[in-house]
Short mmCIF file of C-alpha atoms and ligand atoms in Angstrom, two decimals:
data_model
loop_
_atom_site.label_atom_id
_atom_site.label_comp_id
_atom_site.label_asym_id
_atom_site.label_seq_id
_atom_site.Cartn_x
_atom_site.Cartn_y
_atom_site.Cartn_z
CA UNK A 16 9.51 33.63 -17.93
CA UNK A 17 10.92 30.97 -20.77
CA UNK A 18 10.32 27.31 -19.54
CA UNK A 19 14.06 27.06 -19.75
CA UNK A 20 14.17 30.24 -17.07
CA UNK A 21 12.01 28.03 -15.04
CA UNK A 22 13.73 24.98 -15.03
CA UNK A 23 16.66 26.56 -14.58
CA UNK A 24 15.16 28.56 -11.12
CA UNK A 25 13.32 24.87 -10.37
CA UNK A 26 16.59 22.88 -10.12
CA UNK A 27 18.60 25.52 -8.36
CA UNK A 28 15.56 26.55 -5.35
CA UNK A 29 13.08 23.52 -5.63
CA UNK A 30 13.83 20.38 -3.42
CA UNK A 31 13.60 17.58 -6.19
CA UNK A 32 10.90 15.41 -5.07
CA UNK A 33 9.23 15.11 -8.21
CA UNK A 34 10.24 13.90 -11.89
CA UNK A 35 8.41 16.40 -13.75
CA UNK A 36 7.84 16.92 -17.54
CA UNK A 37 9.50 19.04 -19.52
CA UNK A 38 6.66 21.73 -19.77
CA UNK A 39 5.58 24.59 -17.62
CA UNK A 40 1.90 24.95 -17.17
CA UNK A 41 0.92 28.49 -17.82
CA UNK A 42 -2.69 28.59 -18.45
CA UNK A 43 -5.59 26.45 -19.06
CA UNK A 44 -9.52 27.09 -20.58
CA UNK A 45 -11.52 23.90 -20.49
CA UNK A 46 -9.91 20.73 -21.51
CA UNK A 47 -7.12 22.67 -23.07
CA UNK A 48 -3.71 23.61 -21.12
CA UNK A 49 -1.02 26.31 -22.62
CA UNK A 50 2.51 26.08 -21.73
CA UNK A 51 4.42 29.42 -21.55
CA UNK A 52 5.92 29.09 -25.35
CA UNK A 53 2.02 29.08 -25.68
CA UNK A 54 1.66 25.36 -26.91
CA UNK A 55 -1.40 23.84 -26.49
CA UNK A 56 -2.25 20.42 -25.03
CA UNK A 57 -5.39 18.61 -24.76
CA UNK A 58 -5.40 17.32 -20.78
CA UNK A 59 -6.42 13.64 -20.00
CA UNK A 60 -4.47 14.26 -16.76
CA UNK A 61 -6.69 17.12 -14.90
CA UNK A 62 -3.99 17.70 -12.13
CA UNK A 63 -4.47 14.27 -11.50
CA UNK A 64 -7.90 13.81 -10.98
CA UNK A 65 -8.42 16.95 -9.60
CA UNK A 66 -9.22 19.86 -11.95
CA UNK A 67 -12.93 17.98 -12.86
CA UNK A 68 -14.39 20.46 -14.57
CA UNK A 69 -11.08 21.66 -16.20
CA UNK A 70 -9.25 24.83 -16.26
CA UNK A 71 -11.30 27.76 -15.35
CA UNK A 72 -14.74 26.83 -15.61
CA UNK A 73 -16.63 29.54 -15.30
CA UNK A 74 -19.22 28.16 -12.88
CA UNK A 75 -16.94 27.31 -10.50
CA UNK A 76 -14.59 30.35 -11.23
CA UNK A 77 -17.56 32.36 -10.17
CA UNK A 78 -18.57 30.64 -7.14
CA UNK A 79 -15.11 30.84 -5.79
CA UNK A 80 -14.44 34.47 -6.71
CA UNK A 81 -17.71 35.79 -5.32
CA UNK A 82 -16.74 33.78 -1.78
CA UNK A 83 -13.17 35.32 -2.19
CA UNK A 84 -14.37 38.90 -2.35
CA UNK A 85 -16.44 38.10 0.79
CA UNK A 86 -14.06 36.04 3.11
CA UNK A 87 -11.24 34.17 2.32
CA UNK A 88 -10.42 32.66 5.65
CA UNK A 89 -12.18 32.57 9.58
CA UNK A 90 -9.70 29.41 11.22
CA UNK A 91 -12.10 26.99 12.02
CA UNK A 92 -12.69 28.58 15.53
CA UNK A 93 -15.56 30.40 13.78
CA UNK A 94 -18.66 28.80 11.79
CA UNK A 95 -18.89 29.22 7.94
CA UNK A 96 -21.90 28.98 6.01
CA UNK A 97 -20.10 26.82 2.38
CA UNK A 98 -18.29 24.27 5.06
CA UNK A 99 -21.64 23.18 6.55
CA UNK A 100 -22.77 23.52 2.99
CA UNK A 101 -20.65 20.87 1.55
CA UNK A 102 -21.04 18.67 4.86
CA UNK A 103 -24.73 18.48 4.19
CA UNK A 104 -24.72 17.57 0.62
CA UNK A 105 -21.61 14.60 0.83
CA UNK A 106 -23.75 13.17 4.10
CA UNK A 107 -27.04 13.17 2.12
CA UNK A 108 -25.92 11.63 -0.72
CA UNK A 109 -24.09 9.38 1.10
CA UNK A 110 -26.12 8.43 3.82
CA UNK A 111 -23.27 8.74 6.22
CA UNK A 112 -23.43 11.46 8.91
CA UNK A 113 -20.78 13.83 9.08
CA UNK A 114 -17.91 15.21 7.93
CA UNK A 115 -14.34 16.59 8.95
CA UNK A 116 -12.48 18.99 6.41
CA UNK A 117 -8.07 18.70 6.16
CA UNK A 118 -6.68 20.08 2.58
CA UNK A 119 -5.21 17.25 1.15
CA UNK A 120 -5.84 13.34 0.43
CA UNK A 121 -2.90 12.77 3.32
CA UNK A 122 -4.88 14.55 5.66
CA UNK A 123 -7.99 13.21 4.91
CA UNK A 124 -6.14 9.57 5.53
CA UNK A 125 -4.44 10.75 8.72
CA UNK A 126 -7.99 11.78 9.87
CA UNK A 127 -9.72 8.24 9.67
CA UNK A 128 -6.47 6.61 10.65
CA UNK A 129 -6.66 8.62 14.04
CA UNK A 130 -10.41 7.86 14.46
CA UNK A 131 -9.55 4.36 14.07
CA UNK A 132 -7.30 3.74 16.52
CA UNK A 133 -9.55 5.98 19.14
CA UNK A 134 -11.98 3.63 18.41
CA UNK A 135 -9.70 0.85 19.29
CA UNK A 136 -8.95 2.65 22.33
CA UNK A 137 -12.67 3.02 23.22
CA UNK A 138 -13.35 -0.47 22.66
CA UNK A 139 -10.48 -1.93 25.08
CA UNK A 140 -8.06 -2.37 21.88
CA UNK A 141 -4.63 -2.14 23.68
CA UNK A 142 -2.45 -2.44 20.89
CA UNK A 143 -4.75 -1.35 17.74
CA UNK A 144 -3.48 -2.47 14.05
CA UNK A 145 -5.02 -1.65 10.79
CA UNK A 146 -4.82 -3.58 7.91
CA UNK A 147 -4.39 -2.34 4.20
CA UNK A 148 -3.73 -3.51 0.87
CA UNK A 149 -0.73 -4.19 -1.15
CA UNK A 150 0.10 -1.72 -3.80
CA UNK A 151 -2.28 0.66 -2.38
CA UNK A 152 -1.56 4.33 -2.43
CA UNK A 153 -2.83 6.46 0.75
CA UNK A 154 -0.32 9.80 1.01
CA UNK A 155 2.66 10.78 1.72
CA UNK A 156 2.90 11.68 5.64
CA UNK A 157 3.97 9.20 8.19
CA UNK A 158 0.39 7.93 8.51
CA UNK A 159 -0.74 7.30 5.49
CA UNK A 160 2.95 6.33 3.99
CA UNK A 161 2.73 3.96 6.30
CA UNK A 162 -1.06 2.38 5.90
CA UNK A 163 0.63 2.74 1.77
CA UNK A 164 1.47 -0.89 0.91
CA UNK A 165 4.29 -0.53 -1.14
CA UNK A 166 7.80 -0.72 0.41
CA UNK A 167 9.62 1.44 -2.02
CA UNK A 168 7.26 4.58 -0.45
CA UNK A 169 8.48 3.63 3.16
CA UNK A 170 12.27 3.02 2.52
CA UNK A 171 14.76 5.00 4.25
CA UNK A 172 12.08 6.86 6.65
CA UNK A 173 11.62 4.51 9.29
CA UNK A 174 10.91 3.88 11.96
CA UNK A 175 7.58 3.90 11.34
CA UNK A 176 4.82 3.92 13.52
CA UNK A 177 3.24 0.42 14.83
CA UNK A 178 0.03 -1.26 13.99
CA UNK A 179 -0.35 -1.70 10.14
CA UNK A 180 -0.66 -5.04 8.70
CA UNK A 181 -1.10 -5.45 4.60
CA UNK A 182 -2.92 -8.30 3.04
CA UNK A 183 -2.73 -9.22 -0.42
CA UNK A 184 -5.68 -7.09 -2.75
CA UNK A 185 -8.31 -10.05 -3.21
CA UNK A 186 -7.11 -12.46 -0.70
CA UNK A 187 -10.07 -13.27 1.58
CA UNK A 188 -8.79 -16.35 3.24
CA UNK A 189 -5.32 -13.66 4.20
CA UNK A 190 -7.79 -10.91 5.60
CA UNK A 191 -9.50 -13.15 7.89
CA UNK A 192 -6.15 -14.54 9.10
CA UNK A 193 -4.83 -10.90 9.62
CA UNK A 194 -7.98 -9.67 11.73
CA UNK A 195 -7.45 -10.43 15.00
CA UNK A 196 -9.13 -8.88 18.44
CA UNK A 197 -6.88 -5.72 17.87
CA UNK A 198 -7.76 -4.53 14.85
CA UNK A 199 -9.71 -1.51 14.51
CA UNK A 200 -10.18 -0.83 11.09
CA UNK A 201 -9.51 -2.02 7.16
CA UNK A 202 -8.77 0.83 4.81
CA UNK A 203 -9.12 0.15 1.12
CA UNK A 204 -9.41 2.00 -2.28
CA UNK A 205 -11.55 0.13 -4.61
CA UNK A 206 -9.65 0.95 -7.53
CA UNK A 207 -6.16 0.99 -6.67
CA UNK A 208 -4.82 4.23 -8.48
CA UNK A 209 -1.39 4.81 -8.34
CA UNK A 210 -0.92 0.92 -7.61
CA UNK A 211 -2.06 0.61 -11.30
CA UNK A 212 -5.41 1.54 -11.82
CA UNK A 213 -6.38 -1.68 -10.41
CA UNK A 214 -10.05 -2.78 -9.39
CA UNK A 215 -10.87 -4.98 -6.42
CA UNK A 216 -13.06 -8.18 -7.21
CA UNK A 217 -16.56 -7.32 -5.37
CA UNK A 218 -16.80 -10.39 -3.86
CA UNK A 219 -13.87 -9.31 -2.00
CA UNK A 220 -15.01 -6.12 -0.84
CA UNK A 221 -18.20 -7.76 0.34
CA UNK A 222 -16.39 -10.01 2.18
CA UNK A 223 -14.01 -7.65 3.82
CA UNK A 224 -17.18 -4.87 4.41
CA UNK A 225 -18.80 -8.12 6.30
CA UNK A 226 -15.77 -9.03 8.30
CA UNK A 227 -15.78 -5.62 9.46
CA UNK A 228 -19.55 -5.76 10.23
CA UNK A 229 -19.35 -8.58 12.14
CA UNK A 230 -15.73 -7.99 14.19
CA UNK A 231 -16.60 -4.10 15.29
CA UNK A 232 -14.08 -3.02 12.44
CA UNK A 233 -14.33 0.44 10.88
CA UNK A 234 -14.34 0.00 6.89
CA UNK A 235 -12.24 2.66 6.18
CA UNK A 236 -12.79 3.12 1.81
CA UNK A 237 -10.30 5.81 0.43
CA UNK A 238 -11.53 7.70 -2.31
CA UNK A 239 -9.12 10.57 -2.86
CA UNK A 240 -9.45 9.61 -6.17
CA UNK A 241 -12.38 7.93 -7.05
CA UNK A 242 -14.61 9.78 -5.51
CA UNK A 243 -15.98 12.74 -6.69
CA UNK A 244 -17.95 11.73 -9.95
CA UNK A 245 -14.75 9.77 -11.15
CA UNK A 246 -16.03 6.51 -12.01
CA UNK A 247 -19.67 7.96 -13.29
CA UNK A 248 -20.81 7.06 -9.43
CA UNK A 249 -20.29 10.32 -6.53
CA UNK A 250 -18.24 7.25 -5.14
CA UNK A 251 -17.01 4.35 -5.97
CA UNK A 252 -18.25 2.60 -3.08
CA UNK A 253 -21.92 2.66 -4.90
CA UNK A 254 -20.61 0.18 -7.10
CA UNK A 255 -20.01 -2.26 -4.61
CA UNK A 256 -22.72 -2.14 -2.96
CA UNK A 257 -21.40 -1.35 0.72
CA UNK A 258 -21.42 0.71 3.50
CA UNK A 259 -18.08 2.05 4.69
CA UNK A 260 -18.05 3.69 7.99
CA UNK A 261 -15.25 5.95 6.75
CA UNK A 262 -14.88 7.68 3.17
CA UNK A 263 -12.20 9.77 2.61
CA UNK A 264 -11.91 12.38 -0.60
CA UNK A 265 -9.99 15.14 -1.51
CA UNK A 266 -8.54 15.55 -5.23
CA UNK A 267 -12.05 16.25 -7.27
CA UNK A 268 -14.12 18.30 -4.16
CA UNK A 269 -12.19 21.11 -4.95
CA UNK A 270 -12.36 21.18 -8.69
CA UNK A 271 -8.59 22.44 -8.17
CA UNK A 272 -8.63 24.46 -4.64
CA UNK A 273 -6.62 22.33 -2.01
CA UNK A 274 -9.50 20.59 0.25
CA UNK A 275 -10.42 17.09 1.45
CA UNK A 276 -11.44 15.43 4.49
CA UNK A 277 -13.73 12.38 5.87
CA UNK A 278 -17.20 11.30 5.85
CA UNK A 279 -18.21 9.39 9.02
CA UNK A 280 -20.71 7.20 9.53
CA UNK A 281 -22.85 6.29 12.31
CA UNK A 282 -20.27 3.97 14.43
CA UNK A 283 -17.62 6.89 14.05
CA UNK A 284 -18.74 10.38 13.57
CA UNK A 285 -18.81 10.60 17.38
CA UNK A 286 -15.22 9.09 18.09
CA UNK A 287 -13.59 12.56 17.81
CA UNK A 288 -14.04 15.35 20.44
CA UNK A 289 -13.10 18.98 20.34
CA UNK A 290 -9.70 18.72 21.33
CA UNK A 291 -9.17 15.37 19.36
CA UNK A 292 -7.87 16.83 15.81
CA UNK A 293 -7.89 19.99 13.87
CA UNK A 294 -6.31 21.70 11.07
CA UNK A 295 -5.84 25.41 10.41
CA UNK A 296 -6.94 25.86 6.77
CA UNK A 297 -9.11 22.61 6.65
CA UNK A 298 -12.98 23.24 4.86
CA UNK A 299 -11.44 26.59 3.79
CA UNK A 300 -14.38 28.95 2.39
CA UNK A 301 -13.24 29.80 -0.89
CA UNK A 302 -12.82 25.93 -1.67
CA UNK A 303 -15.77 25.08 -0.23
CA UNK A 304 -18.30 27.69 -2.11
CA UNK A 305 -16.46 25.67 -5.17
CA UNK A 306 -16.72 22.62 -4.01
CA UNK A 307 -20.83 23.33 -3.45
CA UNK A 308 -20.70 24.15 -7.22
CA UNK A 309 -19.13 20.92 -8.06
CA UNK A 310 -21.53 18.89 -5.90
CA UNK A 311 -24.31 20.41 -7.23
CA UNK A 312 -23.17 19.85 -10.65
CA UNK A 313 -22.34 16.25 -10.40
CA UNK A 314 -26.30 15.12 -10.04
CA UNK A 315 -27.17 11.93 -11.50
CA UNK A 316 -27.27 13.06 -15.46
CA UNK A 317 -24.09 14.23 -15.51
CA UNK A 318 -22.64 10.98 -13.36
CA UNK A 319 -24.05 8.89 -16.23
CA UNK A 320 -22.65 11.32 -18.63
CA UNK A 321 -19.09 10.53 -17.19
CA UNK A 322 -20.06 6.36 -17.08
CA UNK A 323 -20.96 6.73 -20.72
CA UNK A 324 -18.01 8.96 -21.75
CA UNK A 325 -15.64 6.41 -19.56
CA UNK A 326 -17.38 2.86 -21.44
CA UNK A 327 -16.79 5.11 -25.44
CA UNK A 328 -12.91 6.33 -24.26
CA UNK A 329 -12.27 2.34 -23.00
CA UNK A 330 -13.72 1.08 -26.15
CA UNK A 331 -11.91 3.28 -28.57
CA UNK A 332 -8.05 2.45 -26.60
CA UNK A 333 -9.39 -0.98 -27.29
CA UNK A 334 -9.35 -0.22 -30.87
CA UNK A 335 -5.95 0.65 -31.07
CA UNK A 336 -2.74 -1.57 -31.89
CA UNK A 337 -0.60 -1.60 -29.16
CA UNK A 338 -3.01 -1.53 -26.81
CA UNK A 339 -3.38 -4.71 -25.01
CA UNK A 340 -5.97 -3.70 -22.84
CA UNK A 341 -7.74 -1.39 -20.36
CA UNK A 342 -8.96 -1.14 -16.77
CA UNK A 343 -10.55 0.78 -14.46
CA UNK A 344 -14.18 2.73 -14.52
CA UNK A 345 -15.71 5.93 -16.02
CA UNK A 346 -13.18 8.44 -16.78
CA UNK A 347 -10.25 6.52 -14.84
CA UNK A 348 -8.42 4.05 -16.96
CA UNK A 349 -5.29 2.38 -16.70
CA UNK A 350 -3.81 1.15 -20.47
CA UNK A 351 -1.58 -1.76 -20.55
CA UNK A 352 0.42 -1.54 -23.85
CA UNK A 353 2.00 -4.21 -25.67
CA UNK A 354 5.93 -3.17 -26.35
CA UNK A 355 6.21 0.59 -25.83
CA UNK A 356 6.92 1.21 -22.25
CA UNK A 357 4.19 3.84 -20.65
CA UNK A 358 6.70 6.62 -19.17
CA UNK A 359 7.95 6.51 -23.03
CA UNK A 360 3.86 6.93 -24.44
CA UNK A 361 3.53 9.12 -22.25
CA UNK A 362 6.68 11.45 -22.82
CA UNK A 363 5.71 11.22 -26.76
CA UNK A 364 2.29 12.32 -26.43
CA UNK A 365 3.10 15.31 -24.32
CA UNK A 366 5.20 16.17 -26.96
CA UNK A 367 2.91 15.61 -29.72
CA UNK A 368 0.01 17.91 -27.16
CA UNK A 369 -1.52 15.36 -24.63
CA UNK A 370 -1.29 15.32 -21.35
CA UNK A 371 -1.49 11.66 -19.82
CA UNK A 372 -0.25 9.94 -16.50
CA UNK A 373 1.60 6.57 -16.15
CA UNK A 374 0.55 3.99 -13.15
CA UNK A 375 3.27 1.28 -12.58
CA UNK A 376 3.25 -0.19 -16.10
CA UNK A 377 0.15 1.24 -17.42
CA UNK A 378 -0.79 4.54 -19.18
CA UNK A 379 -2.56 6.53 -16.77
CA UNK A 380 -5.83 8.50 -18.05
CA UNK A 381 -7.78 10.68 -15.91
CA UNK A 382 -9.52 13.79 -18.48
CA UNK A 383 -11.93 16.42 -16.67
CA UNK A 384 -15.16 14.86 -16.21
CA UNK A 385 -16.63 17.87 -18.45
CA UNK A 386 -14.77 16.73 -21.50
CA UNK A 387 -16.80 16.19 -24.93
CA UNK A 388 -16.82 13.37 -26.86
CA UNK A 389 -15.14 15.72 -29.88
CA UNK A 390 -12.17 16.23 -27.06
CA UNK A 391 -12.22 12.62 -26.27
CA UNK A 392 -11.44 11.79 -30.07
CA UNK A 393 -9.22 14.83 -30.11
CA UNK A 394 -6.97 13.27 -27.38
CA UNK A 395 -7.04 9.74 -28.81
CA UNK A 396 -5.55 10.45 -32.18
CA UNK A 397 -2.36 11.91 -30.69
CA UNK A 398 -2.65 9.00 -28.42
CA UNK A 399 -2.55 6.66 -30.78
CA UNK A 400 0.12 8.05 -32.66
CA UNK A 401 2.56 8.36 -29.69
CA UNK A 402 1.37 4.54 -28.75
C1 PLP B 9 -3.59 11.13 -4.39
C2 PLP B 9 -4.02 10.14 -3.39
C3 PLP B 9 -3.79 10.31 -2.02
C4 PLP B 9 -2.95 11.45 -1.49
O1 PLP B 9 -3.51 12.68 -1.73
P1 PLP B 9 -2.63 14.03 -1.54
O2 PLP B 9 -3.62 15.12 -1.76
O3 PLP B 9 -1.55 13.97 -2.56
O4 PLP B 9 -2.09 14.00 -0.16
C5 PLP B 9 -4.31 9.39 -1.14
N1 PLP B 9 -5.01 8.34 -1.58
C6 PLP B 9 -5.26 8.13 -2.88
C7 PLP B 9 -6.07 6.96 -3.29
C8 PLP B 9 -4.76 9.01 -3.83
O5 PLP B 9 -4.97 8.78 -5.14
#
């Protein structure tokens, strides 16, 4: 079909939830995407954060295929050998303890959400709240739209349900006043991503990961997407320096194959009980024989590959006029431009064969964690000329 043929079928049968681009995706190799006129676009987008090895890659292609021709799907009333697989590897390198599988970064919020207030419940806490952050991004289902601190996600779909509080990102003094003897849990990301690629001071994440120490409070850190290699760390969290008693991931794991879930530590890998929670498709085979492949990829060379590559793409926006400056870490940037609004950057270098994101204000820039440094300078000319 011509994109105009799709377009056409889009607005007539697709509910309009989402402002999309004026291209249709029709194949991808590596950093490179192909629309169906057959244009070609360098990606800095990788399905958001979630294609991290790019289109196709053969490793990964292979890993999945061979599972595919083997067994697709079991439900998870039956054991699979790649869902333990994957398990094993995020709780080793993590030094958490286990792990529950859902398909989405919703679902993998929904999970610890539910564990929290369980854990309320097992600890006496009548009427459990948690508390998030302002312009923090968790999903789109009740849940985690909800536990999303941003009222513009929340209007017109109330009610909602009870027990969230938000305190302002970096506000110490507010998160100690919000904590009271209810509260079962503070969920975070550490780099706010759709809130505008925004990182949290440590100082504050120490504080709050001590708060929770000390009050019985799961530290709930969402890293849908930083996790996964994004920042040059497996997780973000290593930066900081913390332990969080919950992580939750999904975009990256499955290297473009729907799967997420939640790592549990000690104080709440126990809270759930057969019975508790479940999911259908969650820790699906084929995406988890991939995401084995990408775990066993992302070792620590290749993690400081994707620091380096992040600190030489930051430095070289920073070059640029009209770029006023740049945030975030590794190969997840936010640019703040001087004059030319972002959703119009962004609309010109899709035009002129980049693929980019926006976050509130900011240019949005999230390549493959596979791309080259060639690709990297590839994407930043027609970046610069559309800035
Ligand atoms: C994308 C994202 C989610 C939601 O993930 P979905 O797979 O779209 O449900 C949750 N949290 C963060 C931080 C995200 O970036």
């Amino acid at each position: 079909m011509k994109t105009n043929e799709i377009k056409a079928l889009d607005k007539k049968r697709i509910v309009s939830t989402y402002a999309r681009h004026d291209m249709a995706a029709a194949s991808g190799k590596g950093v490179y995407c192909y629309d169906t006129e057959g244009k070609k676009y360098i990606d800095f987008t990788a399905g958001i954060g979630v294609n991290c090895f790019g289109y196709c890659d053969e490793g990964w292609l292979k890993a999945v295929t061979q599972q595919l021709e083997k067994l697709q799907h079991s439900s998870n009333l039956y054991y699979t050998e790649p869902q333990v697989k994957v398990a094993d590897m995020l709780a080793e390198r993590t030094g958490l303890s286990k792990v529950y599988f859902g398909n989405s970064g919703a679902e993998a919020n929904e999970v610890a959400i539910k564990t929290a207030r369980k854990f309320g419940a097992l600890k006496g806490r009548t009427n459990p709240n948690i508390i998030t952050l302002k312009q923090s991004f968790h999903g789109r289902t009740m849940g985690a739209m909800t536990a999303t601190g941003q009222e513009k996600y929340h209007e017109d779909f109330g009610p909602l349900p009870e027990g969230f509080k938000y305190c302002e990102a970096g506000n110490t003094e507010q998160l100690r006043q919000l904590v009271d003897e209810n509260t079962c849990a503070v969920m975070m990301e550490l780099i706010q991503g759709e809130g505008g690629v925004l990182p949290l001071e440590k100082t504050f994440v120490e504080a709050a990961a001590e708060l929770c120490e000390s009050r019985e409070i799961l530290l709930i850190i969402d890293e849908v997407q930083t996790g996964i290699g994004r920042t040059g760390k497996l997780f973000a969290h290593e930066h900081f320096g913390i332990k969080p008693d919950i992580v939750t991931f999904a975009k990256g794991i499955g290297a473009g194959l729907p799967l997420g879930g939640a790592i549990f530590g000690e104080k709440a890998c126990d809270v759930l009980a057969p019975g508790s929670h479940g999911t259908t498709y969650g820790g699906n085979p084929v995406a988890c024989a991939g995401a084995v492949e990408v775990l066993e990829r992302l070792d620590e060379k290749f993690l400081a590959d994707v620091a380096a590559k992040g600190e030489y793409l930051k430095a070289k926006l920073l070059e640029i006029p009209g770029v006023k400056d740049v945030s975030g870490m590794g190969l997840m940037l936010g640019v703040s431009l001087d004059a030319k609004p972002a959703a119009d950057v962004v609309k010109d270098a899709l035009e002129g064969g980049l693929m980019t994101l926006t976050a509130k204000e900011k240019v949005r820039l999230l390549p493959p964690l596979t791309i080259t440094y060639e690709e990297i300078d590839e994407g930043l000319d027609i970046f610069k000329k559309s800035v």
